[in-house]
Coordinates of C-alpha atoms and ligand atoms in Angstrom, one line a residue:
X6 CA 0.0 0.0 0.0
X7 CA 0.9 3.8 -1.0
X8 CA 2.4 5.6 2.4
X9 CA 0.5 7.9 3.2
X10 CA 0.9 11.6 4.7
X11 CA -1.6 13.9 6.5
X12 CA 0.0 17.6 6.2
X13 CA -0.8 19.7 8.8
X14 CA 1.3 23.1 8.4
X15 CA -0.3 24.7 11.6
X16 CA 0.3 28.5 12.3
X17 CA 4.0 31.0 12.1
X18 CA 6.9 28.9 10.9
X19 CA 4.9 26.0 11.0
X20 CA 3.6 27.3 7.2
X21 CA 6.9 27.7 6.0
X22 CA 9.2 24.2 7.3
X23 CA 6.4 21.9 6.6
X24 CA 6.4 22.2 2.9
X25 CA 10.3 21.7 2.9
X26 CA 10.3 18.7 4.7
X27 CA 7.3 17.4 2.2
X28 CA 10.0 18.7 -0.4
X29 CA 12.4 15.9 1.1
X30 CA 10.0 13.5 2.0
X31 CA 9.2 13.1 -1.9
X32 CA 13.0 13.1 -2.9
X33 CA 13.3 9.5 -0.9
X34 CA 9.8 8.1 -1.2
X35 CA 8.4 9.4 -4.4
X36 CA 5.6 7.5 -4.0
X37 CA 3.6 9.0 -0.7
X38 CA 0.4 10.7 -1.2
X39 CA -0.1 13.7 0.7
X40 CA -3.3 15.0 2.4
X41 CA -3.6 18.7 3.2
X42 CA -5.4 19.4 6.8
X43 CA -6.3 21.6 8.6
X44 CA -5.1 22.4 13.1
X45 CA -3.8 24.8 15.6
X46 CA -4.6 28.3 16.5
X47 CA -5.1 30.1 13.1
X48 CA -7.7 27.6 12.2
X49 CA -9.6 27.9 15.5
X50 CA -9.7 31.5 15.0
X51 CA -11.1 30.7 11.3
X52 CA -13.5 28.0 12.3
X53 CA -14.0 27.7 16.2
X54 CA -12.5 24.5 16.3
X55 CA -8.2 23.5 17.1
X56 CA -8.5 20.4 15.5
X57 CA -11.9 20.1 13.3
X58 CA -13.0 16.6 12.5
X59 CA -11.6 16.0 9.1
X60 CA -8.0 16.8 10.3
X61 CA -8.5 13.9 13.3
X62 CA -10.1 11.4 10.2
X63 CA -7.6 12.3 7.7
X64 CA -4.5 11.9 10.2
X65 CA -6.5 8.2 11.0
X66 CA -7.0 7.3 7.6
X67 CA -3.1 8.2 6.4
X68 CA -1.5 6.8 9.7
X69 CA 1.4 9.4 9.9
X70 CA 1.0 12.9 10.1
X71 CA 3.7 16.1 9.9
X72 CA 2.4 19.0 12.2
X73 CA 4.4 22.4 11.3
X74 CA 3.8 24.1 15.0
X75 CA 1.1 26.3 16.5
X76 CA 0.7 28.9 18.4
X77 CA -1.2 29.7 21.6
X78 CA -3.3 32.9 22.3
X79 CA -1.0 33.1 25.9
X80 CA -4.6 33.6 27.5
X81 CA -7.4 31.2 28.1
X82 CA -10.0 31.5 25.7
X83 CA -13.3 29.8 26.3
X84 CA -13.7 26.9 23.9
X85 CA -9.7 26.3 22.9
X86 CA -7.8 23.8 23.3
X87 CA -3.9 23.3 22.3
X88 CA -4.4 21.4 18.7
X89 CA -1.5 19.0 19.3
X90 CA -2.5 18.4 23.0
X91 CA -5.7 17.3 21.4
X92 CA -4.5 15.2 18.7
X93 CA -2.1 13.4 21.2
X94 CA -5.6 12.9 23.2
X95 CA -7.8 11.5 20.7
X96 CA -5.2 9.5 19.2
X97 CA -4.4 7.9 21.9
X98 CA 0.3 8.9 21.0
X99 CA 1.6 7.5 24.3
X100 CA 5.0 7.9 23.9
X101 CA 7.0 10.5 22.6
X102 CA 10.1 9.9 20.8
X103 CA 12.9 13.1 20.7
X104 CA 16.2 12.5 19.6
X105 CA 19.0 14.7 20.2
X106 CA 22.5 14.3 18.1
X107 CA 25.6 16.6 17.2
X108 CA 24.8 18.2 14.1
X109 CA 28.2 19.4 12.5
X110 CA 28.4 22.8 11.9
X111 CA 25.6 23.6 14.8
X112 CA 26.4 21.5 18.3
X113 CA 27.9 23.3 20.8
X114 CA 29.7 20.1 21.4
X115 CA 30.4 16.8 19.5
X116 CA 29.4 12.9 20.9
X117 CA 26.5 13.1 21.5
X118 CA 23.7 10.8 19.9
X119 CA 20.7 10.0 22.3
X120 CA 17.4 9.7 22.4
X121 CA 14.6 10.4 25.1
X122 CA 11.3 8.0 24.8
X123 CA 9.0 10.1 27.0
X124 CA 5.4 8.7 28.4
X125 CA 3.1 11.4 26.3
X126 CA -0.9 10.8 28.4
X127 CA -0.4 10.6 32.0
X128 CA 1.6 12.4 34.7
X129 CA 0.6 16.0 35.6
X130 CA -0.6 16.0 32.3
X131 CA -3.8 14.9 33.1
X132 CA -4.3 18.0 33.6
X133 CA -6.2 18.0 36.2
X134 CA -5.7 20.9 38.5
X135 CA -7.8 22.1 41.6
X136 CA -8.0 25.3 43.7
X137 CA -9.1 25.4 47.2
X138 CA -8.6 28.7 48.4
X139 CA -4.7 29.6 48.8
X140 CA -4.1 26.2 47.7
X141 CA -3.6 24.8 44.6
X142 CA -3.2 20.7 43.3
X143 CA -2.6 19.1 40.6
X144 CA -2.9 15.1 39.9
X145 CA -0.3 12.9 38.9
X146 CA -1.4 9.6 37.0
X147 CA 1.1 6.9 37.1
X148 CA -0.7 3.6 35.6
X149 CA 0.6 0.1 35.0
X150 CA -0.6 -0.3 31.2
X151 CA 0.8 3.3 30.1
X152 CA 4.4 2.5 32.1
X153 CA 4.5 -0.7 30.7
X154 CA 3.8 0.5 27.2
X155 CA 5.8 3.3 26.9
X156 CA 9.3 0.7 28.4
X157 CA 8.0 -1.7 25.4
X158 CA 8.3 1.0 23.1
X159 CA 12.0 2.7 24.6
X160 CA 13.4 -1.1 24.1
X161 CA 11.7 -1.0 20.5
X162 CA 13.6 2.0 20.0
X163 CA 16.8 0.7 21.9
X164 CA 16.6 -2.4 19.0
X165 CA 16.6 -0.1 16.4
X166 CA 19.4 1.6 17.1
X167 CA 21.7 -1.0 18.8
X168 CA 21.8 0.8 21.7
X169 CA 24.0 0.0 24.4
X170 CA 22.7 1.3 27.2
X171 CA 19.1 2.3 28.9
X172 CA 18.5 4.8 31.4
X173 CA 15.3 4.7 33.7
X174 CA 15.0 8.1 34.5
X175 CA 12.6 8.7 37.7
X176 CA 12.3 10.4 41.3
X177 CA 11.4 7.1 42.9
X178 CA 13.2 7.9 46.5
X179 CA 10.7 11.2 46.5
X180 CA 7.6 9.2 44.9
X181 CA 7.8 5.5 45.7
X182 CA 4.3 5.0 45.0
X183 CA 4.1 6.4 41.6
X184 CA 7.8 6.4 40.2
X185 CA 8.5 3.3 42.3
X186 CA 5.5 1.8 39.8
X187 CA 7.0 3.5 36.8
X188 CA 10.5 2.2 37.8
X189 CA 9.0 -1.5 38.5
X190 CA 7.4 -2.1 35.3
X191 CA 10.0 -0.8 33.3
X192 CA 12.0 -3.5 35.0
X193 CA 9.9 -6.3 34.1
X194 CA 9.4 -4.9 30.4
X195 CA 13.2 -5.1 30.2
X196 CA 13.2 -8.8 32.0
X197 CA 10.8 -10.1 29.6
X198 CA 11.8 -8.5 26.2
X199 CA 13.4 -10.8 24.2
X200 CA 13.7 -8.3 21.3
X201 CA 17.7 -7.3 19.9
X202 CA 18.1 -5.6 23.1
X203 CA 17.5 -8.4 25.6
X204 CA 20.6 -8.3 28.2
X205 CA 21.1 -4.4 27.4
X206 CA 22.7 -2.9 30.0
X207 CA 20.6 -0.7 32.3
X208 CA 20.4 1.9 34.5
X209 CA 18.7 4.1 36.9
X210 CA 19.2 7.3 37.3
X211 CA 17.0 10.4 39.6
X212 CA 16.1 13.2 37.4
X213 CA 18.3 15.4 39.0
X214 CA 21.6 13.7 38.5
X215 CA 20.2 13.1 35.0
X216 CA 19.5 16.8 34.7
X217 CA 23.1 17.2 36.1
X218 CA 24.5 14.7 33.4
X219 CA 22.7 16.2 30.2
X220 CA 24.6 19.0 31.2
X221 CA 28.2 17.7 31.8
X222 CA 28.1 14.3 30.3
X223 CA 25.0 14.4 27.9
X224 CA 27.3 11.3 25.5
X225 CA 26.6 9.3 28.6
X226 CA 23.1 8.5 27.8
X227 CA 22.0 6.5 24.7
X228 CA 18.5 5.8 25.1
X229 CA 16.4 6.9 28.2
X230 CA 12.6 6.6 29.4
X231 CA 11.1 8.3 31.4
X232 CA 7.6 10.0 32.6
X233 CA 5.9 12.7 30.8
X234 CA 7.1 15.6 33.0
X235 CA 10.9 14.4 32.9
X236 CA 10.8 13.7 29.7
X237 CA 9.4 17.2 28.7
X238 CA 12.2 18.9 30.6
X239 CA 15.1 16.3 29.6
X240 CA 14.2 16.7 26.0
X241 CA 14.6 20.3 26.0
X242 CA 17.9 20.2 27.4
X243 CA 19.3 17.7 25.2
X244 CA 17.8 19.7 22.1
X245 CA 20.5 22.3 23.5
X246 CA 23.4 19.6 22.4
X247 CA 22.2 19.1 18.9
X248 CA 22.4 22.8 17.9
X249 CA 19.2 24.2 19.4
X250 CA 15.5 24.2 18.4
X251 CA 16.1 24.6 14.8
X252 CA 17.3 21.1 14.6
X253 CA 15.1 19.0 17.1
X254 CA 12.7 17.0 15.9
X255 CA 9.9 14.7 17.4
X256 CA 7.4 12.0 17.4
X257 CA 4.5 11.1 18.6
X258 CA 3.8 7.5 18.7
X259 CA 0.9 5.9 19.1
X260 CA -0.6 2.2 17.7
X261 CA -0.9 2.3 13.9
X262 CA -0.4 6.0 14.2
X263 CA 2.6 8.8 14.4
X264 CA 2.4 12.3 14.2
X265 CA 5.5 13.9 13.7
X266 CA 6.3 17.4 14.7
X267 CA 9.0 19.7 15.3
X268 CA 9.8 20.7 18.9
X269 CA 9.6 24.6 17.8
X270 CA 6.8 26.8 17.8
X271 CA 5.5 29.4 15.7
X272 CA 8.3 31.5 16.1
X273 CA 6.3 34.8 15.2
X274 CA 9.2 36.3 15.4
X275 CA 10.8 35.1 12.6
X276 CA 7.6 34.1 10.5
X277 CA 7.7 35.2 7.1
X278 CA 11.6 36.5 6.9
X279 CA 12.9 33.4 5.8
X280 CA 15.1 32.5 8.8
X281 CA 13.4 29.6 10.0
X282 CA 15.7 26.2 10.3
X283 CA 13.5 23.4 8.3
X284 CA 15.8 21.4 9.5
X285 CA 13.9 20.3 12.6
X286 CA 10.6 19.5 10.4
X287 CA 13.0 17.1 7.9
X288 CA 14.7 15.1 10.5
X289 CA 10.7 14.4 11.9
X290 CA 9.9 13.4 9.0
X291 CA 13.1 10.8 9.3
X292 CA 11.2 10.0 12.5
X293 CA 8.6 9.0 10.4
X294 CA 10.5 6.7 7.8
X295 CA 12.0 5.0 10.7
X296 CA 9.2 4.2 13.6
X297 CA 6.2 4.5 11.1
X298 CA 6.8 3.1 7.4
X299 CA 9.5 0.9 8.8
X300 CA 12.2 2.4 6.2
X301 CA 15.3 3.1 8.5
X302 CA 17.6 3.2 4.9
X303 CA 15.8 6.3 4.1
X304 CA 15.8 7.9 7.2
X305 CA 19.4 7.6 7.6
X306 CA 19.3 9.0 3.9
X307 CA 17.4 11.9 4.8
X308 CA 19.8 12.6 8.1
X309 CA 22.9 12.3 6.1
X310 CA 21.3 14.8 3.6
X311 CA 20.8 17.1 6.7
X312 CA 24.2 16.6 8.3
X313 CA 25.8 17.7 5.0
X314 CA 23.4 20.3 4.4
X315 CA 24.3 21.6 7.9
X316 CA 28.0 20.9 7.6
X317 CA 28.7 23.1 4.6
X318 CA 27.5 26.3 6.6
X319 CA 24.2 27.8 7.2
X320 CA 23.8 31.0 6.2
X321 CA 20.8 33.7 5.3
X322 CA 18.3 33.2 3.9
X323 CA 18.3 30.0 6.4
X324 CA 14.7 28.3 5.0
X325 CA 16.0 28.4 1.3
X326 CA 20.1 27.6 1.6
X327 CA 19.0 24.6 3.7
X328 CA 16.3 22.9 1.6
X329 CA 18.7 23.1 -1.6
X330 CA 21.7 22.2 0.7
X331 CA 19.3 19.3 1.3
X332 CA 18.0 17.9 -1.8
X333 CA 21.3 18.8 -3.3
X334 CA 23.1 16.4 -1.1
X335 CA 20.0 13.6 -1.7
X336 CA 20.6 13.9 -5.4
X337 CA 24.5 13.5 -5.3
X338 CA 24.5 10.4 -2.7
X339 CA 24.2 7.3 -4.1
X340 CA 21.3 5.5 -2.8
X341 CA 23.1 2.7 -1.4
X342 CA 24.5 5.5 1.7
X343 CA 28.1 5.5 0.1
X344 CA 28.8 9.0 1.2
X345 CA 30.3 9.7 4.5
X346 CA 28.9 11.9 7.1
X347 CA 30.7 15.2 8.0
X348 CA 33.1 15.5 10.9
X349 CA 33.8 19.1 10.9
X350 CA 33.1 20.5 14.2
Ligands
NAI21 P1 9.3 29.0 19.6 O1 9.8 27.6 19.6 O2 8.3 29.4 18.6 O3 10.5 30.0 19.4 C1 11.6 30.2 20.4 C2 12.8 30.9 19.8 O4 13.5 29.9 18.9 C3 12.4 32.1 18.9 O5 13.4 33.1 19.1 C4 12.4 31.5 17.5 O6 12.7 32.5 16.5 C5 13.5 30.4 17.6 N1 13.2 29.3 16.7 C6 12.2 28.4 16.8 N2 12.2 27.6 15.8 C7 13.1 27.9 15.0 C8 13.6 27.5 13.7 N3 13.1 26.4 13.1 N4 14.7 28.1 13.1 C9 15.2 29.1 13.7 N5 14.8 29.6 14.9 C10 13.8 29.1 15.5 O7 8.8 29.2 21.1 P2 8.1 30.5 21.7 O8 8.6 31.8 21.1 O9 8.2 30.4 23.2 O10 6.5 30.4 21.3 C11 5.9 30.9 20.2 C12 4.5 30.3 20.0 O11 4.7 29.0 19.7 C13 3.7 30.4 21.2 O12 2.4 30.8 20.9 C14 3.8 29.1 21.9 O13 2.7 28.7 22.6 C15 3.9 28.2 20.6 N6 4.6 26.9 20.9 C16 4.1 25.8 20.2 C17 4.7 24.6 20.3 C18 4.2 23.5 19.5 O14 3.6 23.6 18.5 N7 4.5 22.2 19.9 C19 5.9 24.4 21.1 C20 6.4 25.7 21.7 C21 5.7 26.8 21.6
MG22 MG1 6.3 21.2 19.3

């Protein structure tokens, strides 16, 4: 079957990287159909509705989407909801896949290659806060079947990648009831998986010695899973290592269904002068070829194109230099990955 791809630019920058990245995405799989949709703020603005019905069919029926970003109104307006906070909702994307690697030419510092599988439902993400007076509480949902899902899929991603090493990232001494859960049934997920990465060697690791590592040692992790809050905060800071929001990617994974997105915004203050990095929407789309349409040749293709790309310099106008650096360096590499990645740092 034709792979397809639900195209959902968003609002800001979101309008101008998306297209880019379809550029690519059509230089290594010719044959994906593309579906245009509709999400975020500027559409709720348009029609009343974040994410209208057709987006959440059309993003069903293809099985992958690329959202571009969207902005927030920074106040709370009656009715609105954030559009990927709702997609990650109704379509049930559990985990939340960020990668973070030295890009030549961009990383403040060479070595590292990681990659942070984050639990994307639960946590104090329920959202479910309460005020009583001076005091204010939020929930936070640790469950067996979402801790247990979200280890099966960090050791999926630990197979594809030969890793050598897991992290279970938690605060268990703080939280023993619901870290000490998380922390358990990662555990057994690793016992029982008898995947590429059975015997891989693990480790635990607070969040605040892991926050201390991603700062002074961040080539010490290789993959890590953790829960949603961690994860959030983790991923950030590892963006930092692989040359900054321009160049960090995302996915969000759920069964029979990934939506990839950059981890930038809207970026209004860039939108429409050109300077946005597509590079962040193009290497989600390589999240795409890999965990989605199974095709890790071609995302290691598309990343190769984007190292180069990268490598020979980045300069203004950013959007336009890097999609021709881009599809220039797909055209000249032979398909069988003969060129060699840059090591100019
Ligand atoms: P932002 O990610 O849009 O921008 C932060 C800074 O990074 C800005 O200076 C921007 O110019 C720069 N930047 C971002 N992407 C870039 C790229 N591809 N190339 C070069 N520079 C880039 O975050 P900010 O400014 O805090 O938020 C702007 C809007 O985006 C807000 O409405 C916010 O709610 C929304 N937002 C949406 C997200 C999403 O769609 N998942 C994530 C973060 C923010
Ligand atoms: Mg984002």
């Amino acid at each position: 079957m034709r792979p397809r791809l639900c195209v959902i630019p968003g609002d800001g920058i979101g309008q101008e990287v998306v297209p880019v990245a379809v550029d690519v995405l059509r230089a290594v799989l010719p044959e994906v159909r593309c579906e245009p949709a509709e999400a975020g703020w500027g559409c709720f603005q348009a029609r009343g509705e974040a994410v209208p019905p057709e987006t959440l069919a059309a993003v069903r029926r293809c099985g992958a989407a690329l959202f571009g970003a969207t902005a927030s109104p920074g106040r709370s307006v009656p009715g609105y909801r954030s559009a990927i906070l709702t997609l990650r909702q109704q379509l049930g994307l559990f985990a939340n896949i960020r990668p973070a690697a030295s890009r030549a030419g961009l990383s403040p510092r060479p070595g590292v290659d990681l990659v942070v599988v984050r639990e994307n439902t639960e946590d104090l993400y329920v959202g479910r806060e309460s005020r009583d007076g001076d005091v204010a509480t939020a929930l936070r949902v640790t469950s067996v079947a979402a801790s247990r899902r979200i280890a099966r899929t960090a050791l999926r991603v630990a197979d594809a990648r030969g890793a050598k090493k897991l992290t279970i990232v938690h605060k268990a001494n703080v939280l023993p009831v619901t870290d000490g859960l998380f922390r358990d049934c990662v555990r057994e997920e690793i016992a029982a998986w008898d995947g590429p990465s059975a015997g891989i060697a693990v480790e635990e690791c607070y969040v605040d010695v892991a926050a201390l590592r991603m700062v002074g040692a961040p080539e010490s992790f290789d993959v890590i899973v953790t829960t949603n809050l961690f994860g959030d905060i983790l991923s950030d800071a590892a963006a930092h290592w692989s040359g900054g929001l321009g160049v960090a990617p995302s996915l969000n994974l759920g069964d029979g269904v990934g939506i990839a997105e950059p981890v930038h915004g809207s970026a209004p203050d860039i939108a429409g002068t050109g300077a946005a990095n597509p590079a962040a929407a193009i290497l989600s789309v390589a999240l795409l070829l890999e965990h989605v349409w199974e095709r890790p040749d071609l995302a290691r293709r598309v990343e190769r194109a984007v190292d180069g790309a990268l490598a020979a310099g980045v300069r203004a106008p950013v959007l336009a230099t890097v999609r021709a650096g881009v599809l220039e360096q797909l055209a000249t590499e032979s398909s069988d990955g003969g060129t060699h990645e840059p090591d100019a740092f």
